[in-house]
mmCIF file of C-alpha atoms and ligand atoms in Angstrom:
data_model
loop_
_atom_site.group_PDB
_atom_site.id
_atom_site.type_symbol
_atom_site.label_atom_id
_atom_site.label_comp_id
_atom_site.label_asym_id
_atom_site.label_seq_id
_atom_site.Cartn_x
_atom_site.Cartn_y
_atom_site.Cartn_z
ATOM 1 C CA UNK J 1036 20.524 -27.116 -61.040
ATOM 2 C CA UNK J 1037 17.951 -27.475 -58.408
ATOM 3 C CA UNK J 1038 17.473 -31.532 -58.855
ATOM 4 C CA UNK J 1039 16.029 -34.394 -56.415
ATOM 5 C CA UNK J 1040 15.317 -37.741 -56.560
ATOM 6 C CA UNK J 1041 12.905 -40.097 -53.817
ATOM 7 C CA UNK J 1042 13.293 -43.506 -53.455
ATOM 8 C CA UNK J 1043 10.620 -45.469 -50.842
ATOM 9 C CA UNK J 1044 8.033 -47.794 -51.097
ATOM 10 C CA UNK J 1045 4.855 -47.096 -49.353
ATOM 11 C CA UNK J 1046 4.917 -49.636 -46.770
ATOM 12 C CA UNK J 1047 8.309 -49.837 -46.885
ATOM 13 C CA UNK J 1048 10.564 -48.599 -43.701
ATOM 14 C CA UNK J 1049 11.122 -45.111 -44.881
ATOM 15 C CA UNK J 1050 11.153 -42.775 -48.038
ATOM 16 C CA UNK J 1051 13.649 -41.147 -48.492
ATOM 17 C CA UNK J 1052 15.127 -37.938 -50.606
ATOM 18 C CA UNK J 1053 17.769 -36.377 -51.652
ATOM 19 C CA UNK J 1054 17.970 -32.251 -53.433
ATOM 20 C CA UNK J 1055 21.111 -31.394 -55.031
ATOM 21 C CA UNK J 1056 21.786 -27.476 -55.903
ATOM 22 C CA UNK J 1057 20.619 -25.687 -53.138
ATOM 23 C CA UNK J 1058 23.004 -22.773 -52.304
ATOM 24 C CA UNK J 1059 24.502 -22.663 -49.075
ATOM 25 C CA UNK J 1060 22.943 -20.378 -46.360
ATOM 26 C CA UNK J 1061 19.713 -21.452 -46.485
ATOM 27 C CA UNK J 1062 18.024 -21.229 -43.148
ATOM 28 C CA UNK J 1063 15.739 -24.634 -42.281
ATOM 29 C CA UNK J 1064 14.461 -26.238 -39.427
ATOM 30 C CA UNK J 1065 12.969 -29.983 -38.767
ATOM 31 C CA UNK J 1066 10.035 -28.033 -38.028
ATOM 32 C CA UNK J 1067 10.054 -26.135 -41.565
ATOM 33 C CA UNK J 1068 9.728 -29.326 -43.142
ATOM 34 C CA UNK J 1069 7.179 -30.724 -40.727
ATOM 35 C CA UNK J 1070 4.864 -28.134 -41.023
ATOM 36 C CA UNK J 1071 4.493 -28.963 -45.178
ATOM 37 C CA UNK J 1072 4.414 -32.371 -43.990
ATOM 38 C CA UNK J 1073 1.558 -32.015 -41.532
ATOM 39 C CA UNK J 1074 -0.387 -29.882 -44.536
ATOM 40 C CA UNK J 1075 -0.004 -32.652 -46.884
ATOM 41 C CA UNK J 1076 -2.289 -34.980 -44.153
ATOM 42 C CA UNK J 1077 -4.607 -32.746 -43.984
ATOM 43 C CA UNK J 1078 -8.230 -32.922 -45.632
ATOM 44 C CA UNK J 1079 -11.325 -34.604 -45.132
ATOM 45 C CA UNK J 1080 -11.699 -38.245 -46.800
ATOM 46 C CA UNK J 1081 -8.043 -39.268 -46.101
ATOM 47 C CA UNK J 1082 -8.502 -42.695 -44.968
ATOM 48 C CA UNK J 1083 -7.551 -44.775 -41.666
ATOM 49 C CA UNK J 1084 -3.497 -44.543 -42.007
ATOM 50 C CA UNK J 1085 -3.386 -40.691 -41.806
ATOM 51 C CA UNK J 1086 -4.387 -40.966 -38.127
ATOM 52 C CA UNK J 1087 -1.591 -43.212 -37.549
ATOM 53 C CA UNK J 1088 1.122 -42.244 -40.067
ATOM 54 C CA UNK J 1089 3.459 -39.728 -38.085
ATOM 55 C CA UNK J 1090 6.050 -38.740 -40.795
ATOM 56 C CA UNK J 1091 8.915 -39.330 -38.924
ATOM 57 C CA UNK J 1092 11.879 -37.263 -39.770
ATOM 58 C CA UNK J 1093 15.407 -37.086 -39.872
ATOM 59 C CA UNK J 1094 17.538 -34.659 -41.513
ATOM 60 C CA UNK J 1095 20.637 -36.641 -42.811
ATOM 61 C CA UNK J 1096 23.107 -35.003 -44.564
ATOM 62 C CA UNK J 1097 23.353 -31.397 -45.988
ATOM 63 C CA UNK J 1098 21.901 -28.983 -43.173
ATOM 64 C CA UNK J 1099 24.182 -27.952 -39.970
ATOM 65 C CA UNK J 1100 23.211 -25.871 -37.192
ATOM 66 C CA UNK J 1101 19.950 -24.848 -39.190
ATOM 67 C CA UNK J 1102 21.762 -23.808 -42.132
ATOM 68 C CA UNK J 1103 22.376 -25.431 -45.847
ATOM 69 C CA UNK J 1104 26.138 -26.455 -46.538
ATOM 70 C CA UNK J 1105 25.725 -26.483 -50.439
ATOM 71 C CA UNK J 1106 25.845 -29.885 -50.255
ATOM 72 C CA UNK J 1107 23.333 -32.507 -51.003
ATOM 73 C CA UNK J 1108 20.380 -32.246 -48.506
ATOM 74 C CA UNK J 1109 18.943 -35.666 -47.509
ATOM 75 C CA UNK J 1110 16.173 -36.661 -45.549
ATOM 76 C CA UNK J 1111 14.100 -39.811 -44.865
ATOM 77 C CA UNK J 1112 10.794 -40.114 -43.714
ATOM 78 C CA UNK J 1113 9.793 -42.979 -41.572
ATOM 79 C CA UNK J 1114 6.903 -45.053 -42.172
ATOM 80 C CA UNK J 1115 5.411 -45.138 -38.914
ATOM 81 C CA UNK J 1116 3.210 -48.021 -39.686
ATOM 82 C CA UNK J 1117 6.412 -50.852 -40.461
ATOM 83 C CA UNK J 1118 7.655 -50.193 -36.602
ATOM 84 C CA UNK J 1119 3.738 -51.302 -35.251
ATOM 85 C CA UNK J 1120 3.165 -54.252 -37.630
ATOM 86 C CA UNK J 1121 5.255 -57.394 -38.695
ATOM 87 C CA UNK J 1122 2.997 -57.928 -41.811
ATOM 88 C CA UNK J 1123 4.627 -55.030 -43.049
ATOM 89 C CA UNK J 1124 8.519 -56.829 -42.701
ATOM 90 C CA UNK J 1125 7.823 -59.635 -44.108
ATOM 91 C CA UNK J 1126 5.288 -58.251 -46.763
ATOM 92 C CA UNK J 1127 8.143 -55.823 -47.823
ATOM 93 C CA UNK J 1128 11.291 -57.600 -46.890
ATOM 94 C CA UNK J 1129 14.589 -57.050 -48.793
ATOM 95 C CA UNK J 1130 15.842 -60.315 -48.045
ATOM 96 C CA UNK J 1131 15.523 -63.165 -50.367
ATOM 97 C CA UNK J 1132 12.059 -64.950 -50.013
ATOM 98 C CA UNK J 1133 8.477 -64.743 -51.592
ATOM 99 C CA UNK J 1134 5.110 -63.459 -50.424
ATOM 100 C CA UNK J 1135 2.487 -65.754 -49.670
ATOM 101 C CA UNK J 1136 -0.040 -63.308 -50.802
ATOM 102 C CA UNK J 1137 0.254 -62.238 -54.214
ATOM 103 C CA UNK J 1138 -2.344 -59.635 -55.936
ATOM 104 C CA UNK J 1139 -3.638 -60.751 -58.935
ATOM 105 C CA UNK J 1140 -7.081 -59.654 -59.041
ATOM 106 C CA UNK J 1141 -5.740 -55.644 -60.793
ATOM 107 C CA UNK J 1142 -7.423 -52.777 -59.791
ATOM 108 C CA UNK J 1143 -8.811 -50.809 -63.004
ATOM 109 C CA UNK J 1144 -7.391 -47.409 -63.413
ATOM 110 C CA UNK J 1145 -4.098 -48.068 -60.886
ATOM 111 C CA UNK J 1146 -0.778 -48.765 -62.602
ATOM 112 C CA UNK J 1147 -1.287 -52.661 -61.706
ATOM 113 C CA UNK J 1148 -1.228 -54.055 -64.055
ATOM 114 C CA UNK J 1149 0.528 -52.445 -66.851
ATOM 115 C CA UNK J 1150 3.191 -52.033 -64.189
ATOM 116 C CA UNK J 1151 3.631 -55.897 -63.832
ATOM 117 C CA UNK J 1152 2.951 -56.546 -67.953
ATOM 118 C CA UNK J 1153 6.153 -53.948 -68.636
ATOM 119 C CA UNK J 1154 8.638 -55.201 -65.550
ATOM 120 C CA UNK J 1155 7.690 -58.836 -65.363
ATOM 121 C CA UNK J 1156 6.300 -59.417 -62.223
ATOM 122 C CA UNK J 1157 3.369 -61.750 -60.955
ATOM 123 C CA UNK J 1158 2.539 -59.873 -57.846
ATOM 124 C CA UNK J 1159 0.708 -56.022 -58.541
ATOM 125 C CA UNK J 1160 2.190 -55.331 -54.745
ATOM 126 C CA UNK J 1161 6.008 -55.148 -57.126
ATOM 127 C CA UNK J 1162 4.252 -52.239 -58.883
ATOM 128 C CA UNK J 1163 1.679 -50.533 -56.395
ATOM 129 C CA UNK J 1164 4.103 -50.158 -53.804
ATOM 130 C CA UNK J 1165 5.677 -47.326 -55.511
ATOM 131 C CA UNK J 1166 2.854 -46.074 -57.586
ATOM 132 C CA UNK J 1167 1.210 -45.178 -54.055
ATOM 133 C CA UNK J 1168 0.926 -41.865 -53.669
ATOM 134 C CA UNK J 1169 2.866 -41.854 -50.804
ATOM 135 C CA UNK J 1170 5.836 -41.269 -52.062
ATOM 136 C CA UNK J 1171 4.271 -37.870 -52.265
ATOM 137 C CA UNK J 1172 5.666 -36.825 -48.792
ATOM 138 C CA UNK J 1173 9.391 -37.274 -50.199
ATOM 139 C CA UNK J 1174 8.664 -34.691 -52.699
ATOM 140 C CA UNK J 1175 6.709 -32.396 -49.758
ATOM 141 C CA UNK J 1176 10.159 -32.167 -48.085
ATOM 142 C CA UNK J 1177 11.899 -31.286 -51.125
ATOM 143 C CA UNK J 1178 8.983 -28.916 -52.241
ATOM 144 C CA UNK J 1179 9.788 -27.178 -48.524
ATOM 145 C CA UNK J 1180 13.230 -26.336 -48.817
ATOM 146 C CA UNK J 1181 12.185 -24.718 -52.840
ATOM 147 C CA UNK J 1182 9.860 -22.918 -50.909
ATOM 148 C CA UNK J 1183 12.651 -21.509 -48.797
ATOM 149 C CA UNK J 1184 14.335 -20.660 -50.915
ATOM 150 C CA UNK J 1185 11.768 -18.748 -52.879
ATOM 151 C CA UNK J 1186 10.771 -16.466 -49.899
ATOM 152 C CA UNK J 1187 14.151 -15.203 -49.996
ATOM 153 C CA UNK J 1188 13.394 -13.594 -53.495
ATOM 154 C CA UNK J 1189 9.476 -12.825 -52.230
ATOM 155 C CA UNK J 1190 7.796 -15.376 -53.719
ATOM 156 C CA UNK J 1191 5.253 -16.966 -51.772
ATOM 157 C CA UNK J 1192 3.258 -20.838 -53.456
ATOM 158 C CA UNK J 1193 -0.250 -21.299 -52.162
ATOM 159 C CA UNK J 1194 -2.873 -23.403 -53.058
ATOM 160 C CA UNK J 1195 -6.380 -24.117 -52.750
ATOM 161 C CA UNK J 1196 -8.974 -26.427 -54.035
ATOM 162 C CA UNK J 1197 -11.774 -25.268 -56.591
ATOM 163 C CA UNK J 1198 -13.733 -28.546 -57.269
ATOM 164 C CA UNK J 1199 -14.263 -32.058 -55.599
ATOM 165 C CA UNK J 1200 -16.865 -34.206 -56.679
ATOM 166 C CA UNK J 1201 -19.101 -31.985 -58.654
ATOM 167 C CA UNK J 1202 -19.067 -29.324 -55.817
ATOM 168 C CA UNK J 1203 -17.267 -25.519 -56.909
ATOM 169 C CA UNK J 1204 -15.779 -23.376 -54.563
ATOM 170 C CA UNK J 1205 -17.197 -20.094 -55.864
ATOM 171 C CA UNK J 1206 -15.682 -17.235 -53.913
ATOM 172 C CA UNK J 1207 -12.231 -15.311 -54.592
ATOM 173 C CA UNK J 1208 -8.841 -16.680 -55.038
ATOM 174 C CA UNK J 1209 -6.738 -16.413 -51.666
ATOM 175 C CA UNK J 1210 -3.735 -14.750 -51.026
ATOM 176 C CA UNK J 1211 -0.413 -15.741 -49.144
ATOM 177 C CA UNK J 1212 -2.135 -14.170 -45.973
ATOM 178 C CA UNK J 1213 -4.861 -16.442 -46.619
ATOM 179 C CA UNK J 1214 -3.159 -19.593 -45.675
ATOM 180 C CA UNK J 1215 -4.075 -20.385 -42.498
ATOM 181 C CA UNK J 1216 -8.030 -19.953 -43.602
ATOM 182 C CA UNK J 1217 -7.590 -22.405 -46.420
ATOM 183 C CA UNK J 1218 -5.671 -24.399 -44.537
ATOM 184 C CA UNK J 1219 -8.568 -24.206 -41.600
ATOM 185 C CA UNK J 1220 -11.090 -25.721 -44.019
ATOM 186 C CA UNK J 1221 -11.806 -29.449 -44.334
ATOM 187 C CA UNK J 1222 -11.028 -29.623 -47.514
ATOM 188 C CA UNK J 1223 -8.562 -26.798 -48.030
ATOM 189 C CA UNK J 1224 -11.284 -24.576 -50.038
ATOM 190 C CA UNK J 1225 -11.320 -20.881 -49.287
ATOM 191 C CA UNK J 1226 -15.108 -20.647 -49.375
ATOM 192 C CA UNK J 1227 -17.433 -21.778 -46.364
ATOM 193 C CA UNK J 1228 -20.104 -22.761 -48.642
ATOM 194 C CA UNK J 1229 -18.086 -24.580 -51.086
ATOM 195 C CA UNK J 1230 -16.583 -26.434 -48.572
ATOM 196 C CA UNK J 1231 -19.665 -27.410 -46.753
ATOM 197 C CA UNK J 1232 -21.077 -28.746 -50.244
ATOM 198 C CA UNK J 1233 -18.034 -30.526 -50.549
ATOM 199 C CA UNK J 1234 -17.997 -32.570 -47.567
ATOM 200 C CA UNK J 1235 -21.528 -33.338 -48.045
ATOM 201 C CA UNK J 1236 -20.206 -34.405 -51.697
ATOM 202 C CA UNK J 1237 -17.047 -36.653 -49.509
ATOM 203 C CA UNK J 1238 -19.553 -37.795 -46.731
ATOM 204 C CA UNK J 1239 -22.179 -39.286 -49.815
ATOM 205 C CA UNK J 1240 -19.298 -41.009 -51.618
ATOM 206 C CA UNK J 1241 -18.251 -42.916 -48.390
ATOM 207 C CA UNK J 1242 -21.517 -43.968 -47.929
ATOM 208 C CA UNK J 1243 -21.701 -45.668 -51.311
ATOM 209 C CA UNK J 1244 -17.826 -46.782 -51.172
ATOM 210 C CA UNK J 1245 -16.732 -44.391 -54.160
ATOM 211 C CA UNK J 1246 -14.370 -41.908 -54.136
ATOM 212 C CA UNK J 1247 -13.998 -38.678 -55.418
ATOM 213 C CA UNK J 1248 -11.642 -36.874 -57.878
ATOM 214 C CA UNK J 1249 -12.099 -32.817 -58.111
ATOM 215 C CA UNK J 1250 -9.319 -29.910 -59.527
ATOM 216 C CA UNK J 1251 -6.504 -27.700 -57.419
ATOM 217 C CA UNK J 1252 -5.702 -23.908 -58.509
ATOM 218 C CA UNK J 1253 -1.834 -23.082 -57.881
ATOM 219 C CA UNK J 1254 -1.215 -19.643 -57.299
ATOM 220 C CA UNK J 1255 2.412 -18.306 -57.565
ATOM 221 C CA UNK J 1256 2.372 -14.456 -55.790
ATOM 222 C CA UNK J 1257 5.420 -12.171 -56.767
ATOM 223 C CA UNK J 1258 6.882 -14.800 -59.062
ATOM 224 C CA UNK J 1259 9.426 -12.453 -61.204
ATOM 225 C CA UNK J 1260 9.373 -11.861 -64.534
ATOM 226 C CA UNK J 1261 12.240 -13.750 -66.305
ATOM 227 C CA UNK J 1262 11.347 -17.467 -65.424
ATOM 228 C CA UNK J 1263 11.851 -20.143 -68.274
ATOM 229 C CA UNK J 1264 12.214 -19.230 -71.758
ATOM 230 C CA UNK J 1265 10.892 -19.009 -75.264
ATOM 231 C CA UNK J 1266 14.237 -20.724 -77.281
ATOM 232 C CA UNK J 1267 13.503 -24.063 -76.662
ATOM 233 C CA UNK J 1268 10.997 -26.528 -76.266
ATOM 234 C CA UNK J 1269 12.243 -28.000 -72.687
ATOM 235 C CA UNK J 1270 13.030 -24.439 -71.351
ATOM 236 C CA UNK J 1271 9.666 -23.094 -71.488
ATOM 237 C CA UNK J 1272 8.089 -22.820 -67.782
ATOM 238 C CA UNK J 1273 4.593 -23.367 -68.753
ATOM 239 C CA UNK J 1274 5.774 -26.915 -70.214
ATOM 240 C CA UNK J 1275 7.933 -27.883 -66.525
ATOM 241 C CA UNK J 1276 5.195 -26.924 -64.741
ATOM 242 C CA UNK J 1277 2.597 -29.214 -66.758
ATOM 243 C CA UNK J 1278 5.303 -32.010 -66.551
ATOM 244 C CA UNK J 1279 5.648 -31.510 -62.696
ATOM 245 C CA UNK J 1280 1.957 -31.199 -61.832
ATOM 246 C CA UNK J 1281 0.678 -34.110 -64.346
ATOM 247 C CA UNK J 1282 3.504 -36.513 -62.548
ATOM 248 C CA UNK J 1283 1.570 -36.084 -59.436
ATOM 249 C CA UNK J 1284 -0.106 -39.556 -58.651
ATOM 250 C CA UNK J 1285 -3.898 -39.360 -60.483
ATOM 251 C CA UNK J 1286 -3.858 -35.946 -62.103
ATOM 252 C CA UNK J 1287 -4.682 -36.373 -65.282
ATOM 253 C CA UNK J 1288 -5.468 -32.763 -66.426
ATOM 254 C CA UNK J 1289 -3.101 -29.300 -65.957
ATOM 255 C CA UNK J 1290 -4.440 -25.800 -67.041
ATOM 256 C CA UNK J 1291 -2.190 -22.848 -67.183
ATOM 257 C CA UNK J 1292 -4.614 -19.568 -66.250
ATOM 258 C CA UNK J 1293 -7.750 -20.068 -68.562
ATOM 259 C CA UNK J 1294 -6.661 -22.826 -71.044
ATOM 260 C CA UNK J 1295 -9.266 -24.359 -71.850
ATOM 261 C CA UNK J 1296 -11.802 -21.132 -71.647
ATOM 262 C CA UNK J 1297 -10.083 -19.508 -74.107
ATOM 263 C CA UNK J 1298 -9.721 -21.998 -76.198
ATOM 264 C CA UNK J 1299 -13.738 -21.183 -77.240
ATOM 265 C CA UNK J 1300 -13.257 -17.330 -77.357
ATOM 266 C CA UNK J 1301 -12.137 -15.385 -79.888
ATOM 267 C CA UNK J 1302 -8.636 -13.202 -79.835
ATOM 268 C CA UNK J 1303 -10.035 -10.260 -79.082
ATOM 269 C CA UNK J 1304 -10.977 -11.375 -75.988
ATOM 270 C CA UNK J 1305 -8.827 -14.460 -74.522
ATOM 271 C CA UNK J 1306 -5.467 -12.620 -73.809
ATOM 272 C CA UNK J 1307 -4.353 -10.123 -71.374
ATOM 273 C CA UNK J 1308 -3.404 -6.509 -72.437
ATOM 274 C CA UNK J 1309 -0.580 -4.437 -71.050
ATOM 275 C CA UNK J 1310 -0.451 -1.402 -69.743
ATOM 276 C CA UNK J 1311 2.748 0.675 -68.034
ATOM 277 C CA UNK J 1312 1.752 1.233 -64.436
ATOM 278 C CA UNK J 1313 3.490 4.563 -63.767
ATOM 279 C CA UNK J 1314 3.460 4.446 -59.923
ATOM 280 C CA UNK J 1315 4.661 0.694 -59.785
ATOM 281 C CA UNK J 1316 6.838 1.493 -62.570
ATOM 282 C CA UNK J 1317 6.391 -1.690 -64.279
ATOM 283 C CA UNK J 1318 4.252 -3.123 -67.055
ATOM 284 C CA UNK J 1319 0.846 -4.874 -65.983
ATOM 285 C CA UNK J 1320 -2.041 -7.123 -66.980
ATOM 286 C CA UNK J 1321 -5.161 -6.757 -65.353
ATOM 287 C CA UNK J 1322 -6.416 -10.099 -66.119
ATOM 288 C CA UNK J 1323 -4.809 -13.397 -65.649
ATOM 289 C CA UNK J 1324 -5.872 -15.280 -68.906
ATOM 290 C CA UNK J 1325 -2.595 -16.319 -69.440
ATOM 291 C CA UNK J 1326 -1.852 -17.443 -66.027
ATOM 292 C CA UNK J 1327 1.336 -15.193 -65.709
ATOM 293 C CA UNK J 1328 3.045 -16.829 -68.588
ATOM 294 C CA UNK J 1329 3.428 -16.040 -72.272
ATOM 295 C CA UNK J 1330 5.923 -17.193 -74.828
ATOM 296 C CA UNK J 1331 7.294 -20.584 -72.237
ATOM 297 C CA UNK J 1332 8.463 -16.718 -70.051
ATOM 298 C CA UNK J 1333 6.865 -15.754 -66.544
ATOM 299 C CA UNK J 1334 5.280 -12.311 -66.845
ATOM 300 C CA UNK J 1335 5.720 -11.066 -63.503
ATOM 301 C CA UNK J 1336 1.905 -11.801 -62.926
ATOM 302 C CA UNK J 1337 0.649 -13.768 -60.918
ATOM 303 C CA UNK J 1338 0.850 -17.460 -61.607
ATOM 304 C CA UNK J 1339 -1.776 -19.478 -62.032
ATOM 305 C CA UNK J 1340 -1.813 -23.532 -62.708
ATOM 306 C CA UNK J 1341 -4.997 -25.889 -62.010
ATOM 307 C CA UNK J 1342 -4.468 -29.666 -62.047
ATOM 308 C CA UNK J 1343 -7.033 -32.271 -62.237
ATOM 309 C CA UNK J 1344 -7.166 -35.321 -60.439
ATOM 310 C CA UNK J 1345 -9.094 -38.257 -60.932
ATOM 311 C CA UNK J 1346 -11.156 -40.351 -58.676
ATOM 312 C CA UNK J 1347 -9.096 -42.345 -56.854
ATOM 313 C CA UNK J 1348 -9.123 -45.983 -58.400
ATOM 314 C CA UNK J 1349 -9.357 -47.758 -55.244
ATOM 315 C CA UNK J 1350 -12.586 -48.268 -53.905
ATOM 316 C CA UNK J 1351 -14.250 -49.563 -50.750
ATOM 317 C CA UNK J 1352 -17.200 -51.121 -52.338
ATOM 318 C CA UNK J 1353 -15.031 -52.595 -55.482
ATOM 319 C CA UNK J 1354 -17.515 -52.693 -57.877
ATOM 320 C CA UNK J 1355 -15.493 -52.626 -61.541
ATOM 321 C CA UNK J 1356 -15.013 -55.559 -63.146
ATOM 322 C CA UNK J 1357 -11.602 -56.849 -64.004
ATOM 323 C CA UNK J 1358 -9.626 -59.872 -64.044
ATOM 324 C CA UNK J 1359 -7.520 -62.104 -62.247
ATOM 325 C CA UNK J 1360 -4.123 -62.360 -63.631
ATOM 326 C CA UNK J 1361 -3.251 -65.903 -62.404
ATOM 327 C CA UNK J 1362 -6.345 -67.279 -63.887
ATOM 328 C CA UNK J 1363 -7.070 -65.158 -66.600
ATOM 329 C CA UNK J 1364 -10.731 -65.467 -65.016
ATOM 330 C CA UNK J 1365 -12.956 -62.304 -64.896
ATOM 331 C CA UNK J 1366 -12.960 -61.294 -60.695
ATOM 332 C CA UNK J 1367 -13.250 -57.964 -58.924
ATOM 333 C CA UNK J 1368 -10.219 -56.484 -58.045
ATOM 334 C CA UNK J 1369 -8.711 -57.131 -54.574
ATOM 335 C CA UNK J 1370 -9.145 -54.729 -51.469
ATOM 336 C CA UNK J 1371 -6.904 -52.397 -50.485
ATOM 337 C CA UNK J 1372 -7.024 -49.679 -47.608
ATOM 338 C CA UNK J 1373 -7.856 -46.109 -49.212
ATOM 339 C CA UNK J 1374 -9.338 -42.660 -49.412
ATOM 340 C CA UNK J 1375 -12.666 -41.374 -50.451
ATOM 341 C CA UNK J 1376 -10.749 -38.624 -52.000
ATOM 342 C CA UNK J 1377 -6.612 -36.961 -51.635
ATOM 343 C CA UNK J 1378 -7.992 -33.649 -53.369
ATOM 344 C CA UNK J 1379 -6.847 -31.596 -50.748
ATOM 345 C CA UNK J 1380 -3.434 -33.040 -49.796
ATOM 346 C CA UNK J 1381 -2.872 -33.000 -53.594
ATOM 347 C CA UNK J 1382 -2.954 -29.582 -53.265
ATOM 348 C CA UNK J 1383 -0.226 -29.080 -50.765
ATOM 349 C CA UNK J 1384 2.143 -31.299 -53.198
ATOM 350 C CA UNK J 1385 0.912 -29.524 -56.436
ATOM 351 C CA UNK J 1386 2.191 -26.608 -54.467
ATOM 352 C CA UNK J 1387 5.471 -28.208 -53.680
ATOM 353 C CA UNK J 1388 5.834 -29.162 -57.604
ATOM 354 C CA UNK J 1389 5.417 -26.090 -58.812
ATOM 355 C CA UNK J 1390 7.436 -24.332 -56.350
ATOM 356 C CA UNK J 1391 10.497 -27.014 -57.487
ATOM 357 C CA UNK J 1392 9.432 -25.718 -60.833
ATOM 358 C CA UNK J 1393 10.237 -21.988 -60.023
ATOM 359 C CA UNK J 1394 12.974 -22.957 -57.270
ATOM 360 C CA UNK J 1395 14.907 -24.891 -60.241
ATOM 361 C CA UNK J 1396 14.479 -21.686 -62.633
ATOM 362 C CA UNK J 1397 14.979 -19.311 -60.341
ATOM 363 C CA UNK J 1398 18.540 -20.452 -59.478
ATOM 364 C CA UNK J 1399 19.441 -21.298 -63.141
ATOM 365 C CA UNK J 1400 18.819 -17.456 -63.713
ATOM 366 C CA UNK J 1401 20.326 -16.011 -60.578
ATOM 367 C CA UNK J 1402 23.124 -18.621 -59.769
ATOM 368 C CA UNK J 1403 24.717 -18.193 -56.472
ATOM 369 C CA UNK J 1404 26.818 -20.240 -54.197
ATOM 370 C CA UNK J 1405 25.248 -19.267 -51.189
ATOM 371 C CA UNK J 1406 21.756 -17.345 -50.558
ATOM 372 C CA UNK J 1407 23.246 -13.787 -50.127
ATOM 373 C CA UNK J 1408 24.751 -13.810 -53.869
ATOM 374 C CA UNK J 1409 21.566 -15.614 -54.787
ATOM 375 C CA UNK J 1410 19.140 -12.624 -53.616
ATOM 376 C CA UNK J 1411 22.111 -10.181 -55.128
ATOM 377 C CA UNK J 1412 22.082 -11.557 -58.288
ATOM 378 C CA UNK J 1413 17.743 -11.483 -58.691
ATOM 379 C CA UNK J 1414 18.000 -7.541 -57.117
ATOM 380 C CA UNK J 1415 20.617 -6.444 -59.679
ATOM 381 C CA UNK J 1416 18.577 -8.445 -62.648
ATOM 382 C CA UNK J 1417 15.331 -6.644 -61.899
ATOM 383 C CA UNK J 1418 17.109 -3.127 -61.253
ATOM 384 C CA UNK J 1419 17.906 -3.192 -64.505
ATOM 385 C CA UNK J 1420 14.563 -4.669 -66.387
ATOM 386 C CA UNK J 1421 14.704 -3.892 -70.324
ATOM 387 C CA UNK J 1422 13.240 -2.390 -71.859
HETATM 388 C C1 EPS S 1302 -2.361 -44.414 -50.716
HETATM 389 C C2 EPS S 1302 -3.027 -45.356 -50.281
HETATM 390 C C3 EPS S 1302 -3.330 -45.297 -48.815
HETATM 391 C C4 EPS S 1302 -2.973 -43.667 -48.316
HETATM 392 C C5 EPS S 1302 -1.847 -43.540 -48.893
HETATM 393 C C6 EPS S 1302 -1.971 -43.257 -50.319
HETATM 394 O O1 EPS S 1302 -2.453 -45.565 -48.166
HETATM 395 P P1 EPS S 1302 -2.906 -47.663 -47.450
HETATM 396 O O2 EPS S 1302 -2.923 -47.954 -48.183
HETATM 397 O O3 EPS S 1302 -1.202 -47.602 -46.652
HETATM 398 O O4 EPS S 1302 -3.839 -47.541 -46.591
HETATM 399 O O5 EPS S 1302 -3.089 -43.116 -47.093
HETATM 400 O O6 EPS S 1302 -1.156 -42.152 -48.601
HETATM 401 C C7 EPS S 1302 -0.316 -41.915 -47.582
HETATM 402 C C8 EPS S 1302 0.456 -43.566 -47.070
HETATM 403 C C9 EPS S 1302 0.286 -40.586 -47.396
HETATM 404 O O7 EPS S 1302 1.169 -40.318 -46.778
HETATM 405 O O8 EPS S 1302 -0.059 -39.722 -48.639
HETATM 406 C C10 EPS S 1302 -2.279 -45.130 -51.984
HETATM 407 O O9 EPS S 1302 -2.263 -46.257 -52.728
HETATM 408 O O10 EPS S 1302 -1.859 -43.946 -53.161
#
């Protein structure tokens, strides 16, 4: 089974990710990974760190002469700030010692306080360094590998921002051919009027030192029928997707298809009708209400998942009341450098989380020690689809 593990703190030396279970023979270059990491740094409303953070990528193991070996793939992503600043060498040093600057005015909406209580820390940095969304860079590197594997069986995953603050996208859904257009929008919105409205909202929030959340839609094109299973709760693919998307920092809501909308409708209009397409020789559904998943199994239709991100909890003008854990007196939270919004970047992370779930399930279904075997098994299953 495909699995992965990330390690590393936001202002530490580097992030690392190990991806285990990829078949041998998958063509991978450092550029494939760098492109995805670069996409994750995009987005109007990101803070100053994104301008100098270079995601220095080193392939440590599992890839030889541009192909996976079937062994664990290990990737290191260096933090460029570590090299530039002595501050972080001292603050994040693994050597015995203590900080002169403990953070105790905990930020509402962050992991700071609950994490300090759970682990018995007196410095919020012991929590926030790992809770930070910097960790998603490591996930995106793993997800880039999953995307390359899925491409072998014709699956393409893209995302677009459909809401940022109160500004909504009104356009059509992008297809894989539209990815460059989506990425060219500063907020990764497929619709020009939506892009403009979103940028306007970000500028207004930035002026007030405030932050914004939003909603991203992830689309899986070419997802085959039969990934996931109805037989047990932890094999349902919608449940796996929900867990994967909800695990992204600051995501508080996940929807598959029109999940929340159909809850208020009658059953007669809340489901995707099925027809036989004689030309394509396959069953089709012309609507996407179920988001391409029925009974925890992919149907072969467009996969649709949405993730809602809360406004970032760090504010440039901290206004929410909190408590200083050292004195128990009321305080304003400590100030960290922050973004106004990270919704456009979250879309790229959401793509990679969906890719990792689909790639793991595709491998579970088709198996194969090398890519040719994986593809051959997938083709043979689809050539004999019943009924
Ligand atoms: C983050 C805060 C900001 C973001 C960071 C995530 O970093 P800093 O506190 O160092 O300015 O830039 O995101 C990244 C570094 C990244 O690569 O995505 C946070 O607190 O989650």
